[in-house]
Amino acid sequence: EPEVTQTPSHQVTQMGQEVILRCVPISNHLYFYWYRQILGQKVEFLVSFYNNEISEKSEIFDDQFSVERPDGSNFTLKIRSTKLEDSAMYFCASSGRARGETQYFGPGTRLLVL
Amino acid sequence: GENVEQHPSTLSVQEGDSAVIKCTYSDSASNYFPWYKQELGKRPQLIIDIRSNVGEKKDQRIAVTLNKTAKHFSLHITETQPEDSAVYFCAARGGADGLTFGKGTHLIIQP
């Protein structure tokens, strides 16, 4: 069964550094998402992406964040200047060819900002 | 925006008994309600979902009920087994794309 994959599984960075988190959505999916989960808290929506543009973003997704689909398979989340509070598990998700289909999650990238 | 409340935060049941987890939502426009199971250190996995045009859906030992008038939905697990131990998240989605999650329920199955 195809799955969403993410790299790296863990990333440690210094405050102020840029990080890029990578995701490979399920191959025939058209809708892509990023969520984050601060340790011990609920999963929070960051952004959704469809047809090469952002379709929705939350209040968390400020100017420090950006997303990109640089090629036909990868979907990336960039944090320009990391803060301590960006430390969290970041999940990528994808869903099928129509709006509103089930979202399938990747294994996550645990980001630690020191 | 949407707000989802989930109870209880921890639920301990004897193996073989039933478990019920409840969620309420605030946005009457929400029309899709998935439940995810997350084992320690792993990805959230969809276990069942329901759309607002039905009141109940069942898949083997798992069922979900939806009360649109009261804006609440519940997960029912019957004949619980040790492998059911995990954190369960409810979520809701309305006209937007992103899911709004509850805070999660840590389900513990006692042998």
PDB file of C-alpha atoms in Angstrom, chain B:
ATOM      1  CA  GLY B   1     -12.720  28.960  13.266  1.00  0.00           C
ATOM      2  CA  GLU B   2     -13.531  25.403  14.235  1.00  0.00           C
ATOM      3  CA  ASN B   3     -12.885  24.193  17.788  1.00  0.00           C
ATOM      4  CA  VAL B   4     -12.918  20.504  18.702  1.00  0.00           C
ATOM      5  CA  GLU B   5     -13.119  19.305  22.291  1.00  0.00           C
ATOM      6  CA  GLN B   6     -12.310  15.684  23.133  1.00  0.00           C
ATOM      7  CA  HIS B   7     -12.967  13.664  26.294  1.00  0.00           C
ATOM      8  CA  PRO B   8     -11.637  11.918  28.219  1.00  0.00           C
ATOM      9  CA  SER B   9      -7.931  12.687  27.990  1.00  0.00           C
ATOM     10  CA  THR B  10      -7.117   9.226  29.405  1.00  0.00           C
ATOM     11  CA  LEU B  11      -9.298   6.114  29.346  1.00  0.00           C
ATOM     12  CA  SER B  12      -8.390   2.837  30.973  1.00  0.00           C
ATOM     13  CA  VAL B  13     -10.559  -0.233  30.269  1.00  0.00           C
ATOM     14  CA  GLN B  14     -10.277  -3.944  30.894  1.00  0.00           C
ATOM     15  CA  GLU B  15      -9.429  -6.094  27.911  1.00  0.00           C
ATOM     16  CA  GLY B  16     -12.649  -7.238  26.316  1.00  0.00           C
ATOM     17  CA  ASP B  17     -14.684  -4.266  27.530  1.00  0.00           C
ATOM     18  CA  SER B  18     -15.905  -1.394  25.365  1.00  0.00           C
ATOM     19  CA  ALA B  19     -14.352   2.054  25.103  1.00  0.00           C
ATOM     20  CA  VAL B  20     -16.133   5.269  24.143  1.00  0.00           C
ATOM     21  CA  ILE B  21     -14.430   8.544  23.271  1.00  0.00           C
ATOM     22  CA  LYS B  22     -16.479  11.689  22.723  1.00  0.00           C
ATOM     23  CA  CYS B  23     -15.868  14.868  20.752  1.00  0.00           C
ATOM     24  CA  THR B  24     -17.793  18.062  20.226  1.00  0.00           C
ATOM     25  CA  TYR B  25     -17.281  20.629  17.498  1.00  0.00           C
ATOM     26  CA  SER B  26     -18.291  24.256  17.174  1.00  0.00           C
ATOM     27  CA  ASP B  27     -18.686  24.960  13.459  1.00  0.00           C
ATOM     28  CA  SER B  28     -22.072  23.826  12.168  1.00  0.00           C
ATOM     29  CA  ALA B  29     -20.625  23.883   8.626  1.00  0.00           C
ATOM     30  CA  SER B  30     -18.276  20.983   9.447  1.00  0.00           C
ATOM     31  CA  ASN B  31     -19.210  17.946   7.403  1.00  0.00           C
ATOM     32  CA  TYR B  32     -16.386  15.432   7.750  1.00  0.00           C
ATOM     33  CA  PHE B  33     -15.225  13.747  10.957  1.00  0.00           C
ATOM     34  CA  PRO B  34     -12.264  11.348  10.895  1.00  0.00           C
ATOM     35  CA  TRP B  35     -10.721   9.428  13.764  1.00  0.00           C
ATOM     36  CA  TYR B  36      -6.989   8.755  13.838  1.00  0.00           C
ATOM     37  CA  LYS B  37      -5.024   6.291  15.954  1.00  0.00           C
ATOM     38  CA  GLN B  38      -1.465   7.213  16.854  1.00  0.00           C
ATOM     39  CA  GLU B  39       0.903   4.727  18.426  1.00  0.00           C
ATOM     40  CA  LEU B  40       3.947   6.051  20.234  1.00  0.00           C
ATOM     41  CA  GLY B  41       6.390   7.639  17.797  1.00  0.00           C
ATOM     42  CA  LYS B  42       4.334   6.732  14.738  1.00  0.00           C
ATOM     43  CA  ARG B  43       2.159   8.533  12.245  1.00  0.00           C
ATOM     44  CA  PRO B  44      -1.573   9.143  12.808  1.00  0.00           C
ATOM     45  CA  GLN B  45      -3.479   6.378  11.047  1.00  0.00           C
ATOM     46  CA  LEU B  46      -7.073   6.814   9.922  1.00  0.00           C
ATOM     47  CA  ILE B  47      -9.272   4.180  11.541  1.00  0.00           C
ATOM     48  CA  ILE B  48     -12.746   5.365  10.603  1.00  0.00           C
ATOM     49  CA  ASP B  49     -14.480   8.489   9.348  1.00  0.00           C
ATOM     50  CA  ILE B  50     -18.017   9.749   8.947  1.00  0.00           C
ATOM     51  CA  ARG B  51     -19.617  12.409   6.809  1.00  0.00           C
ATOM     52  CA  SER B  52     -22.499  14.560   7.899  1.00  0.00           C
ATOM     53  CA  ASN B  53     -25.054  12.840   5.696  1.00  0.00           C
ATOM     54  CA  VAL B  54     -24.970   9.704   7.884  1.00  0.00           C
ATOM     55  CA  GLY B  55     -25.533   9.174  11.605  1.00  0.00           C
ATOM     56  CA  GLU B  56     -23.528   6.034  12.209  1.00  0.00           C
ATOM     57  CA  LYS B  57     -20.808   3.989  10.552  1.00  0.00           C
ATOM     58  CA  LYS B  58     -19.366   0.668  11.630  1.00  0.00           C
ATOM     59  CA  ASP B  59     -16.263  -1.284  10.706  1.00  0.00           C
ATOM     60  CA  GLN B  60     -15.879  -4.548  12.631  1.00  0.00           C
ATOM     61  CA  ARG B  61     -15.180  -3.594  16.277  1.00  0.00           C
ATOM     62  CA  ILE B  62     -15.124   0.137  15.597  1.00  0.00           C
ATOM     63  CA  ALA B  63     -18.109   2.436  15.179  1.00  0.00           C
ATOM     64  CA  VAL B  64     -18.613   6.157  14.975  1.00  0.00           C
ATOM     65  CA  THR B  65     -21.841   8.032  15.679  1.00  0.00           C
ATOM     66  CA  LEU B  66     -22.648  11.609  14.727  1.00  0.00           C
ATOM     67  CA  ASN B  67     -25.281  13.905  16.173  1.00  0.00           C
ATOM     68  CA  LYS B  68     -25.357  16.993  13.972  1.00  0.00           C
ATOM     69  CA  THR B  69     -27.958  18.778  16.059  1.00  0.00           C
ATOM     70  CA  ALA B  70     -25.875  18.504  19.203  1.00  0.00           C
ATOM     71  CA  LYS B  71     -22.601  18.841  17.255  1.00  0.00           C
ATOM     72  CA  HIS B  72     -20.985  15.830  18.786  1.00  0.00           C
ATOM     73  CA  PHE B  73     -19.557  12.570  17.546  1.00  0.00           C
ATOM     74  CA  SER B  74     -18.225   9.521  19.326  1.00  0.00           C
ATOM     75  CA  LEU B  75     -15.899   6.593  18.727  1.00  0.00           C
ATOM     76  CA  HIS B  76     -16.938   3.201  20.062  1.00  0.00           C
ATOM     77  CA  ILE B  77     -14.510   0.293  20.281  1.00  0.00           C
ATOM     78  CA  THR B  78     -15.973  -3.053  21.359  1.00  0.00           C
ATOM     79  CA  GLU B  79     -14.151  -6.149  22.631  1.00  0.00           C
ATOM     80  CA  THR B  80     -10.996  -4.153  23.229  1.00  0.00           C
ATOM     81  CA  GLN B  81      -7.635  -5.835  22.708  1.00  0.00           C
ATOM     82  CA  PRO B  82      -4.103  -4.927  23.898  1.00  0.00           C
ATOM     83  CA  GLU B  83      -3.222  -3.652  20.420  1.00  0.00           C
ATOM     84  CA  ASP B  84      -5.971  -1.035  20.749  1.00  0.00           C
ATOM     85  CA  SER B  85      -3.760   0.812  23.257  1.00  0.00           C
ATOM     86  CA  ALA B  86      -2.781   4.121  21.621  1.00  0.00           C
ATOM     87  CA  VAL B  87      -3.698   7.793  21.469  1.00  0.00           C
ATOM     88  CA  TYR B  88      -6.896   8.464  19.524  1.00  0.00           C
ATOM     89  CA  PHE B  89      -7.611  11.826  17.898  1.00  0.00           C
ATOM     90  CA  CYS B  90     -10.909  13.050  16.576  1.00  0.00           C
ATOM     91  CA  ALA B  91     -10.973  15.776  13.947  1.00  0.00           C
ATOM     92  CA  ALA B  92     -13.447  17.888  12.032  1.00  0.00           C
ATOM     93  CA  ARG B  93     -13.406  19.659   8.697  1.00  0.00           C
ATOM     94  CA  GLY B  94     -15.858  22.135   7.242  1.00  0.00           C
ATOM     95  CA  GLY B  95     -15.564  24.078   4.019  1.00  0.00           C
ATOM     96  CA  ALA B  96     -11.821  24.496   4.386  1.00  0.00           C
ATOM     97  CA  ASP B  97      -9.100  21.932   3.699  1.00  0.00           C
ATOM     98  CA  GLY B  98      -7.360  21.616   7.020  1.00  0.00           C
ATOM     99  CA  LEU B  99      -8.479  19.265   9.757  1.00  0.00           C
ATOM    100  CA  THR B 100      -9.049  20.608  13.269  1.00  0.00           C
ATOM    101  CA  PHE B 101      -8.007  18.006  15.805  1.00  0.00           C
ATOM    102  CA  GLY B 102      -9.052  17.315  19.359  1.00  0.00           C
ATOM    103  CA  LYS B 103      -6.399  17.012  22.060  1.00  0.00           C
ATOM    104  CA  GLY B 104      -6.378  13.243  21.982  1.00  0.00           C
ATOM    105  CA  THR B 105      -7.385  10.375  24.263  1.00  0.00           C
ATOM    106  CA  HIS B 106      -4.788   8.013  25.640  1.00  0.00           C
ATOM    107  CA  LEU B 107      -6.532   4.624  25.629  1.00  0.00           C
ATOM    108  CA  ILE B 108      -5.031   2.014  27.936  1.00  0.00           C
ATOM    109  CA  ILE B 109      -6.196  -1.587  27.699  1.00  0.00           C
ATOM    110  CA  GLN B 110      -5.613  -3.407  30.985  1.00  0.00           C
ATOM    111  CA  PRO B 111      -4.926  -7.161  30.620  1.00  0.00           C
TER     112      PRO B 111
END
